[in-house]
Amino acid sequence: MTARLDAFKSPTIMKTFKHITAATTVLKDSTLPAATQELVKLRASQINGCGFCTDMHFKDAVAAGETPERLNLVAAWREATVFTEAERAALELAEQGTRIADAAGGVTDEAWENAAKHYDEEELAALVCGIALINTFNRANVMLQMPAGDYQPGQFG
């Protein structure tokens, strides 16, 4: 598969992605666990059918020490026994925040309250921003039909 447009040669896309990427660096300095951030990015990317981001976040998470077993079970997190209650709450928030159109009210109060049991306000803010940002990347990459499989861990910094 070839991308519909070479994002890396487009000044408009590169400038825009530079700003979105800068926003993601704020999250790295948050107290939200890095593992939780990667699990959320991977789950949203799976839901959105973004092969490019699924490939990237799987490989980056493995390079950071995450186990392939846990990553392989992200799509079936409800049945998997390898996630903490906090991670489950974050994954539920990510799913509902990604599938906003599927629910008339968006994210349920129950999902929000469950996440709030495990994360403080700044960590919740990081979750909200992280979910919004990965959805932005997913949607652009899906529209462009960015091919997956060639990503190398840390390739973009």
JSON list of N, CA and C in Angstrom, two decimals, residues 55-82:
[
{"chain": "A", "resi": 55, "resn": "ASP", "atom": "N", "xyz": [1.02, 0.05, 14.72]},
{"chain": "A", "resi": 55, "resn": "ASP", "atom": "CA", "xyz": [2.40, -0.44, 14.57]},
{"chain": "A", "resi": 55, "resn": "ASP", "atom": "C", "xyz": [3.35, 0.38, 15.43]},
{"chain": "A", "resi": 56, "resn": "MET", "atom": "N", "xyz": [3.25, 1.70, 15.33]},
{"chain": "A", "resi": 56, "resn": "MET", "atom": "CA", "xyz": [4.14, 2.59, 16.06]},
{"chain": "A", "resi": 56, "resn": "MET", "atom": "C", "xyz": [4.03, 2.39, 17.57]},
{"chain": "A", "resi": 57, "resn": "HIS", "atom": "N", "xyz": [2.83, 2.41, 18.09]},
{"chain": "A", "resi": 57, "resn": "HIS", "atom": "CA", "xyz": [2.67, 2.38, 19.54]},
{"chain": "A", "resi": 57, "resn": "HIS", "atom": "C", "xyz": [2.94, 1.00, 20.12]},
{"chain": "A", "resi": 58, "resn": "PHE", "atom": "N", "xyz": [2.70, -0.05, 19.36]},
{"chain": "A", "resi": 58, "resn": "PHE", "atom": "CA", "xyz": [3.10, -1.39, 19.80]},
{"chain": "A", "resi": 58, "resn": "PHE", "atom": "C", "xyz": [4.63, -1.45, 19.93]},
{"chain": "A", "resi": 59, "resn": "LYS", "atom": "N", "xyz": [5.31, -1.03, 18.88]},
{"chain": "A", "resi": 59, "resn": "LYS", "atom": "CA", "xyz": [6.78, -1.11, 18.87]},
{"chain": "A", "resi": 59, "resn": "LYS", "atom": "C", "xyz": [7.42, -0.18, 19.90]},
{"chain": "A", "resi": 60, "resn": "ASP", "atom": "N", "xyz": [6.90, 1.03, 20.04]},
{"chain": "A", "resi": 60, "resn": "ASP", "atom": "CA", "xyz": [7.44, 1.95, 21.04]},
{"chain": "A", "resi": 60, "resn": "ASP", "atom": "C", "xyz": [7.22, 1.41, 22.46]},
{"chain": "A", "resi": 61, "resn": "ALA", "atom": "N", "xyz": [6.07, 0.81, 22.70]},
{"chain": "A", "resi": 61, "resn": "ALA", "atom": "CA", "xyz": [5.78, 0.26, 24.02]},
{"chain": "A", "resi": 61, "resn": "ALA", "atom": "C", "xyz": [6.70, -0.92, 24.34]},
{"chain": "A", "resi": 62, "resn": "VAL", "atom": "N", "xyz": [6.94, -1.79, 23.37]},
{"chain": "A", "resi": 62, "resn": "VAL", "atom": "CA", "xyz": [7.86, -2.92, 23.58]},
{"chain": "A", "resi": 62, "resn": "VAL", "atom": "C", "xyz": [9.27, -2.39, 23.85]},
{"chain": "A", "resi": 63, "resn": "ALA", "atom": "N", "xyz": [9.69, -1.41, 23.08]},
{"chain": "A", "resi": 63, "resn": "ALA", "atom": "CA", "xyz": [11.02, -0.82, 23.27]},
{"chain": "A", "resi": 63, "resn": "ALA", "atom": "C", "xyz": [11.16, -0.18, 24.65]},
{"chain": "A", "resi": 64, "resn": "ALA", "atom": "N", "xyz": [10.03, 0.29, 25.21]},
{"chain": "A", "resi": 64, "resn": "ALA", "atom": "CA", "xyz": [10.05, 0.92, 26.54]},
{"chain": "A", "resi": 64, "resn": "ALA", "atom": "C", "xyz": [9.91, -0.12, 27.66]},
{"chain": "A", "resi": 65, "resn": "GLY", "atom": "N", "xyz": [9.80, -1.39, 27.29]},
{"chain": "A", "resi": 65, "resn": "GLY", "atom": "CA", "xyz": [9.76, -2.45, 28.30]},
{"chain": "A", "resi": 65, "resn": "GLY", "atom": "C", "xyz": [8.40, -3.10, 28.51]},
{"chain": "A", "resi": 66, "resn": "GLU", "atom": "N", "xyz": [7.39, -2.69, 27.76]},
{"chain": "A", "resi": 66, "resn": "GLU", "atom": "CA", "xyz": [6.07, -3.31, 27.89]},
{"chain": "A", "resi": 66, "resn": "GLU", "atom": "C", "xyz": [6.13, -4.71, 27.30]},
{"chain": "A", "resi": 67, "resn": "THR", "atom": "N", "xyz": [5.33, -5.62, 27.84]},
{"chain": "A", "resi": 67, "resn": "THR", "atom": "CA", "xyz": [5.35, -7.00, 27.34]},
{"chain": "A", "resi": 67, "resn": "THR", "atom": "C", "xyz": [4.43, -7.15, 26.14]},
{"chain": "A", "resi": 68, "resn": "PRO", "atom": "N", "xyz": [4.88, -7.92, 25.15]},
{"chain": "A", "resi": 68, "resn": "PRO", "atom": "CA", "xyz": [4.02, -8.19, 24.00]},
{"chain": "A", "resi": 68, "resn": "PRO", "atom": "C", "xyz": [2.70, -8.85, 24.42]},
{"chain": "A", "resi": 69, "resn": "GLU", "atom": "N", "xyz": [2.72, -9.66, 25.47]},
{"chain": "A", "resi": 69, "resn": "GLU", "atom": "CA", "xyz": [1.49, -10.31, 25.94]},
{"chain": "A", "resi": 69, "resn": "GLU", "atom": "C", "xyz": [0.42, -9.28, 26.29]},
{"chain": "A", "resi": 70, "resn": "ARG", "atom": "N", "xyz": [0.79, -8.29, 27.10]},
{"chain": "A", "resi": 70, "resn": "ARG", "atom": "CA", "xyz": [-0.18, -7.26, 27.48]},
{"chain": "A", "resi": 70, "resn": "ARG", "atom": "C", "xyz": [-0.64, -6.48, 26.27]},
{"chain": "A", "resi": 71, "resn": "LEU", "atom": "N", "xyz": [0.27, -6.12, 25.40]},
{"chain": "A", "resi": 71, "resn": "LEU", "atom": "CA", "xyz": [-0.09, -5.35, 24.21]},
{"chain": "A", "resi": 71, "resn": "LEU", "atom": "C", "xyz": [-1.01, -6.14, 23.29]},
{"chain": "A", "resi": 72, "resn": "ASN", "atom": "N", "xyz": [-0.76, -7.43, 23.16]},
{"chain": "A", "resi": 72, "resn": "ASN", "atom": "CA", "xyz": [-1.63, -8.27, 22.33]},
{"chain": "A", "resi": 72, "resn": "ASN", "atom": "C", "xyz": [-3.03, -8.38, 22.90]},
{"chain": "A", "resi": 73, "resn": "LEU", "atom": "N", "xyz": [-3.17, -8.17, 24.20]},
{"chain": "A", "resi": 73, "resn": "LEU", "atom": "CA", "xyz": [-4.47, -8.30, 24.85]},
{"chain": "A", "resi": 73, "resn": "LEU", "atom": "C", "xyz": [-5.23, -6.97, 24.99]},
{"chain": "A", "resi": 74, "resn": "VAL", "atom": "N", "xyz": [-4.64, -5.89, 24.52]},
{"chain": "A", "resi": 74, "resn": "VAL", "atom": "CA", "xyz": [-5.31, -4.59, 24.63]},
{"chain": "A", "resi": 74, "resn": "VAL", "atom": "C", "xyz": [-6.68, -4.60, 23.96]},
{"chain": "A", "resi": 75, "resn": "ALA", "atom": "N", "xyz": [-6.80, -5.23, 22.81]},
{"chain": "A", "resi": 75, "resn": "ALA", "atom": "CA", "xyz": [-8.08, -5.26, 22.10]},
{"chain": "A", "resi": 75, "resn": "ALA", "atom": "C", "xyz": [-9.14, -6.06, 22.87]},
{"chain": "A", "resi": 76, "resn": "ALA", "atom": "N", "xyz": [-8.70, -6.92, 23.76]},
{"chain": "A", "resi": 76, "resn": "ALA", "atom": "CA", "xyz": [-9.62, -7.74, 24.56]},
{"chain": "A", "resi": 76, "resn": "ALA", "atom": "C", "xyz": [-9.41, -7.47, 26.05]},
{"chain": "A", "resi": 77, "resn": "TRP", "atom": "N", "xyz": [-9.19, -6.22, 26.40]},
{"chain": "A", "resi": 77, "resn": "TRP", "atom": "CA", "xyz": [-8.83, -5.87, 27.77]},
{"chain": "A", "resi": 77, "resn": "TRP", "atom": "C", "xyz": [-9.88, -6.26, 28.80]},
{"chain": "A", "resi": 78, "resn": "ARG", "atom": "N", "xyz": [-11.13, -6.29, 28.43]},
{"chain": "A", "resi": 78, "resn": "ARG", "atom": "CA", "xyz": [-12.19, -6.64, 29.39]},
{"chain": "A", "resi": 78, "resn": "ARG", "atom": "C", "xyz": [-12.04, -8.07, 29.91]},
{"chain": "A", "resi": 79, "resn": "GLU", "atom": "N", "xyz": [-11.59, -8.97, 29.04]},
{"chain": "A", "resi": 79, "resn": "GLU", "atom": "CA", "xyz": [-11.44, -10.37, 29.42]},
{"chain": "A", "resi": 79, "resn": "GLU", "atom": "C", "xyz": [-10.04, -10.70, 29.93]},
{"chain": "A", "resi": 80, "resn": "ALA", "atom": "N", "xyz": [-9.09, -9.83, 29.69]},
{"chain": "A", "resi": 80, "resn": "ALA", "atom": "CA", "xyz": [-7.69, -10.10, 30.04]},
{"chain": "A", "resi": 80, "resn": "ALA", "atom": "C", "xyz": [-7.45, -9.82, 31.53]},
{"chain": "A", "resi": 81, "resn": "THR", "atom": "N", "xyz": [-6.60, -10.64, 32.12]},
{"chain": "A", "resi": 81, "resn": "THR", "atom": "CA", "xyz": [-6.29, -10.50, 33.54]},
{"chain": "A", "resi": 81, "resn": "THR", "atom": "C", "xyz": [-4.98, -9.75, 33.79]},
{"chain": "A", "resi": 82, "resn": "VAL", "atom": "N", "xyz": [-4.39, -9.20, 32.75]},
{"chain": "A", "resi": 82, "resn": "VAL", "atom": "CA", "xyz": [-3.05, -8.61, 32.87]},
{"chain": "A", "resi": 82, "resn": "VAL", "atom": "C", "xyz": [-3.06, -7.09, 33.10]}
]
